[in-house]
GROMACS .gro file of C-alpha atoms in nm:
model
  198
    1MET     CA    1   3.559  -1.641   3.359
    2ILE     CA    2   3.323  -1.362   3.249
    3LYS     CA    3   3.467  -1.012   3.282
    4ILE     CA    4   3.200  -0.753   3.351
    5ALA     CA    5   3.244  -0.375   3.348
    6LEU     CA    6   2.981  -0.179   3.535
    7VAL     CA    7   2.951   0.158   3.700
    8SER     CA    8   3.065   0.201   4.055
    9TYR     CA    9   2.755   0.389   4.173
   10PHE     CA   10   2.491   0.298   4.426
   11ASN     CA   11   2.225   0.240   4.156
   12THR     CA   12   2.411  -0.068   4.028
   13ARG     CA   13   2.407  -0.235   4.369
   14PRO     CA   14   2.114  -0.468   4.279
   15PHE     CA   15   2.308  -0.590   3.975
   16ILE     CA   16   2.625  -0.643   4.179
   17ASP     CA   17   2.429  -0.829   4.449
   18GLY     CA   18   2.267  -1.055   4.188
   19LEU     CA   19   2.597  -1.132   4.016
   20ASN     CA   20   2.766  -1.209   4.349
   21HIS     CA   21   2.473  -1.426   4.454
   22LEU     CA   22   2.444  -1.645   4.144
   23PHE     CA   23   2.808  -1.667   4.035
   24GLU     CA   24   3.109  -1.804   4.220
   25THR     CA   25   3.404  -1.569   4.264
   26ASP     CA   26   3.608  -1.765   4.009
   27GLU     CA   27   3.330  -1.736   3.746
   28VAL     CA   28   3.306  -1.356   3.716
   29GLU     CA   29   3.535  -1.058   3.753
   30LEU     CA   30   3.364  -0.726   3.820
   31LEU     CA   31   3.539  -0.412   3.698
   32GLU     CA   32   3.371  -0.122   3.882
   33VAL     CA   33   3.452   0.198   3.693
   34PRO     CA   34   3.295   0.535   3.602
   35PRO     CA   35   3.031   0.513   3.324
   36SER     CA   36   3.255   0.650   3.051
   37GLN     CA   37   3.520   0.389   3.137
   38CYS     CA   38   3.272   0.103   3.075
   39ALA     CA   39   3.278   0.190   2.705
   40VAL     CA   40   3.658   0.199   2.706
   41GLU     CA   41   3.677  -0.143   2.872
   42LEU     CA   42   3.438  -0.300   2.617
   43LYS     CA   43   3.604  -0.135   2.318
   44SER     CA   44   3.950  -0.247   2.426
   45GLY     CA   45   3.833  -0.606   2.479
   46ASN     CA   46   3.918  -0.588   2.849
   47CYS     CA   47   3.571  -0.718   2.937
   48ASP     CA   48   3.312  -0.951   2.786
   49ILE     CA   49   3.006  -0.746   2.875
   50ALA     CA   50   2.959  -0.390   2.999
   51LEU     CA   51   2.690  -0.169   3.139
   52LEU     CA   52   2.734   0.063   2.843
   53PRO     CA   53   2.619   0.426   2.850
   54VAL     CA   54   2.368   0.475   2.569
   55GLY     CA   55   2.566   0.779   2.455
   56SER     CA   56   2.849   0.541   2.365
   57LEU     CA   57   2.642   0.306   2.147
   58VAL     CA   58   2.729   0.508   1.836
   59ASP     CA   59   3.096   0.412   1.881
   60PHE     CA   60   3.032   0.039   1.840
   61GLU     CA   61   2.950  -0.193   1.555
   62GLY     CA   62   2.842  -0.554   1.591
   63ILE     CA   63   2.745  -0.545   1.956
   64GLN     CA   64   2.442  -0.711   2.105
   65LEU     CA   65   2.224  -0.615   2.399
   66LEU     CA   66   2.129  -0.829   2.694
   67LYS     CA   67   1.767  -0.723   2.707
   68ASP     CA   68   1.527  -0.674   3.000
   69HIS     CA   69   1.768  -0.486   3.230
   70CYS     CA   70   1.922  -0.140   3.218
   71ILE     CA   71   1.989   0.167   3.427
   72GLY     CA   72   1.687   0.379   3.349
   73ALA     CA   73   1.417   0.598   3.493
   74ASP     CA   74   1.052   0.670   3.436
   75GLY     CA   75   1.053   1.013   3.593
   76LYS     CA   76   1.267   1.143   3.878
   77VAL     CA   77   1.590   0.947   3.927
   78ASN     CA   78   1.767   1.164   4.189
   79SER     CA   79   2.117   1.089   4.060
   80VAL     CA   80   2.147   1.282   3.731
   81PHE     CA   81   2.131   1.656   3.783
   82LEU     CA   82   2.175   1.992   3.622
   83PHE     CA   83   2.289   2.244   3.885
   84SER     CA   84   2.276   2.621   3.851
   85GLU     CA   85   2.293   2.934   4.063
   86VAL     CA   86   2.065   3.121   3.820
   87PRO     CA   87   1.757   3.025   3.614
   88ILE     CA   88   1.838   2.827   3.299
   89SER     CA   89   1.738   3.123   3.080
   90GLU     CA   90   2.020   3.326   3.239
   91THR     CA   91   2.297   3.068   3.201
   92LYS     CA   92   2.593   3.135   2.972
   93GLY     CA   93   2.771   2.797   2.972
   94LEU     CA   94   2.712   2.428   3.042
   95VAL     CA   95   2.985   2.248   3.239
   96LEU     CA   96   2.993   1.883   3.133
   97ASP     CA   97   3.041   1.585   3.363
   98PRO     CA   98   3.354   1.394   3.254
   99HIS     CA   99   3.202   1.067   3.374
  100SER     CA  100   2.888   1.065   3.158
  101ARG     CA  101   2.856   1.124   2.789
  102THR     CA  102   2.491   1.013   2.808
  103SER     CA  103   2.390   1.264   3.076
  104ASN     CA  104   2.581   1.540   2.897
  105GLY     CA  105   2.392   1.456   2.579
  106LEU     CA  106   2.060   1.451   2.765
  107ALA     CA  107   2.135   1.793   2.912
  108ALA     CA  108   2.225   1.929   2.568
  109ILE     CA  109   1.899   1.797   2.418
  110LEU     CA  110   1.693   1.946   2.699
  111MET     CA  111   1.874   2.280   2.678
  112ARG     CA  112   1.799   2.303   2.307
  113HIS     CA  113   1.451   2.153   2.281
  114TYR     CA  114   1.290   2.192   2.624
  115TRP     CA  115   1.438   2.512   2.763
  116LYS     CA  116   1.516   2.646   2.413
  117HIS     CA  117   1.837   2.797   2.545
  118GLU     CA  118   2.165   2.703   2.378
  119VAL     CA  119   2.495   2.773   2.548
  120PRO     CA  120   2.854   2.666   2.483
  121PHE     CA  121   2.978   2.348   2.648
  122ILE     CA  122   3.262   2.367   2.898
  123GLN     CA  123   3.501   2.078   2.956
  124PRO     CA  124   3.581   2.086   3.328
  125GLU     CA  125   3.932   2.141   3.453
  126GLY     CA  126   4.031   2.031   3.802
  127GLU     CA  127   3.746   2.040   4.053
  128ARG     CA  128   3.443   2.060   3.826
  129PHE     CA  129   3.198   2.180   4.091
  130SER     CA  130   3.405   2.496   4.130
  131GLN     CA  131   3.319   2.576   3.766
  132ILE     CA  132   2.944   2.541   3.820
  133GLU     CA  133   2.906   2.892   3.949
  134GLY     CA  134   2.785   3.232   3.844
  135GLN     CA  135   2.615   3.189   3.508
  136ASN     CA  136   2.755   2.845   3.435
  137CYS     CA  137   2.517   2.557   3.492
  138GLY     CA  138   2.655   2.205   3.504
  139VAL     CA  139   2.580   1.835   3.478
  140ALA     CA  140   2.661   1.614   3.777
  141ILE     CA  141   2.581   1.247   3.817
  142GLY     CA  142   2.609   0.966   4.064
  143ASP     CA  143   2.690   0.945   4.429
  144HIS     CA  144   2.912   1.256   4.440
  145ALA     CA  145   2.625   1.473   4.313
  146PHE     CA  146   2.417   1.403   4.626
  147ALA     CA  147   2.668   1.584   4.847
  148VAL     CA  148   2.654   1.912   4.656
  149GLN     CA  149   2.292   1.948   4.545
  150GLY     CA  150   2.212   2.168   4.846
  151ASN     CA  151   2.473   2.417   4.727
  152TYR     CA  152   2.272   2.538   4.428
  153ASN     CA  153   1.962   2.754   4.391
  154TYR     CA  154   1.837   2.552   4.095
  155VAL     CA  155   1.853   2.173   4.087
  156TYR     CA  156   1.701   1.993   3.791
  157ASP     CA  157   1.658   1.616   3.785
  158LEU     CA  158   1.727   1.548   3.418
  159ALA     CA  159   1.523   1.226   3.401
  160GLU     CA  160   1.225   1.410   3.550
  161VAL     CA  161   1.264   1.697   3.302
  162TRP     CA  162   1.294   1.444   3.015
  163LYS     CA  163   0.967   1.279   3.125
  164ARG     CA  164   0.799   1.620   3.141
  165TYR     CA  165   0.935   1.709   2.797
  166CYS     CA  166   0.832   1.400   2.601
  167GLY     CA  167   0.643   1.165   2.835
  168LEU     CA  168   0.892   0.882   2.788
  169SER     CA  169   1.118   0.691   3.023
  170PHE     CA  170   1.494   0.723   2.973
  171ALA     CA  171   1.762   0.453   2.954
  172PHE     CA  172   2.101   0.574   3.074
  173ALA     CA  173   2.295   0.249   3.029
  174VAL     CA  174   2.230  -0.093   2.874
  175TRP     CA  175   2.406  -0.429   2.900
  176ALA     CA  176   2.610  -0.475   2.582
  177PHE     CA  177   2.850  -0.742   2.461
  178ARG     CA  178   3.043  -0.823   2.147
  179GLU     CA  179   2.891  -1.081   1.918
  180GLY     CA  180   3.023  -1.424   2.014
  181ALA     CA  181   3.164  -1.310   2.350
  182LEU     CA  182   2.899  -1.495   2.551
  183ASP     CA  183   2.721  -1.820   2.477
  184GLU     CA  184   2.348  -1.863   2.539
  185SER     CA  185   2.392  -2.035   2.874
  186GLN     CA  186   2.613  -1.751   3.000
  187ARG     CA  187   2.361  -1.495   2.880
  188GLU     CA  188   2.080  -1.678   3.056
  189ARG     CA  189   2.277  -1.697   3.381
  190LEU     CA  190   2.351  -1.326   3.357
  191ARG     CA  191   1.983  -1.246   3.298
  192ASN     CA  192   1.889  -1.457   3.602
  193ALA     CA  193   2.150  -1.284   3.819
  194LEU     CA  194   2.038  -0.937   3.715
  195GLU     CA  195   1.675  -1.028   3.774
  196TRP     CA  196   1.757  -1.176   4.117
  197GLY     CA  197   1.933  -0.853   4.214
  198ARG     CA  198   1.650  -0.636   4.085
   0.00000   0.00000   0.00000
């Protein structure tokens, strides 16, 4: 059985559909978890392959990538946001999203190099959206971010801002596995399933 860790957000639905279509239930086990937990599952050996946030790649040695599929965007993605009640130039702190090291890193890069406005980072406590207020801006990702985007005066799609900044697409998460965890036939079946879902 192949154990697969992937994020539990709507944007992975094509991958989940493809895996469920081309594998029998006794051939794969899907662990649907927040993005940051995918890295934990792979590092602990609790899965064979994970949809790994790119911000976590630096924590691994000897992993391989299943190429051709990722969670990425070439412009607006509408699921990775920076929310604020005031213009970025007036912000005093950046509230991080505990579910996404990658999106937090992207926001930090854009704050420094695009907006040229550095602020301290704030680790959220309790309900994080309650801390994105006043002069604190904040990162929010995934399905839960849709519900609150109308609550803020300034809503920045970070993938869209990244594209504007450097003209490049952005990969949020890639399929990664430990060397030797999957044989070539398993990798090919996984590629076919992901392609079918896409």
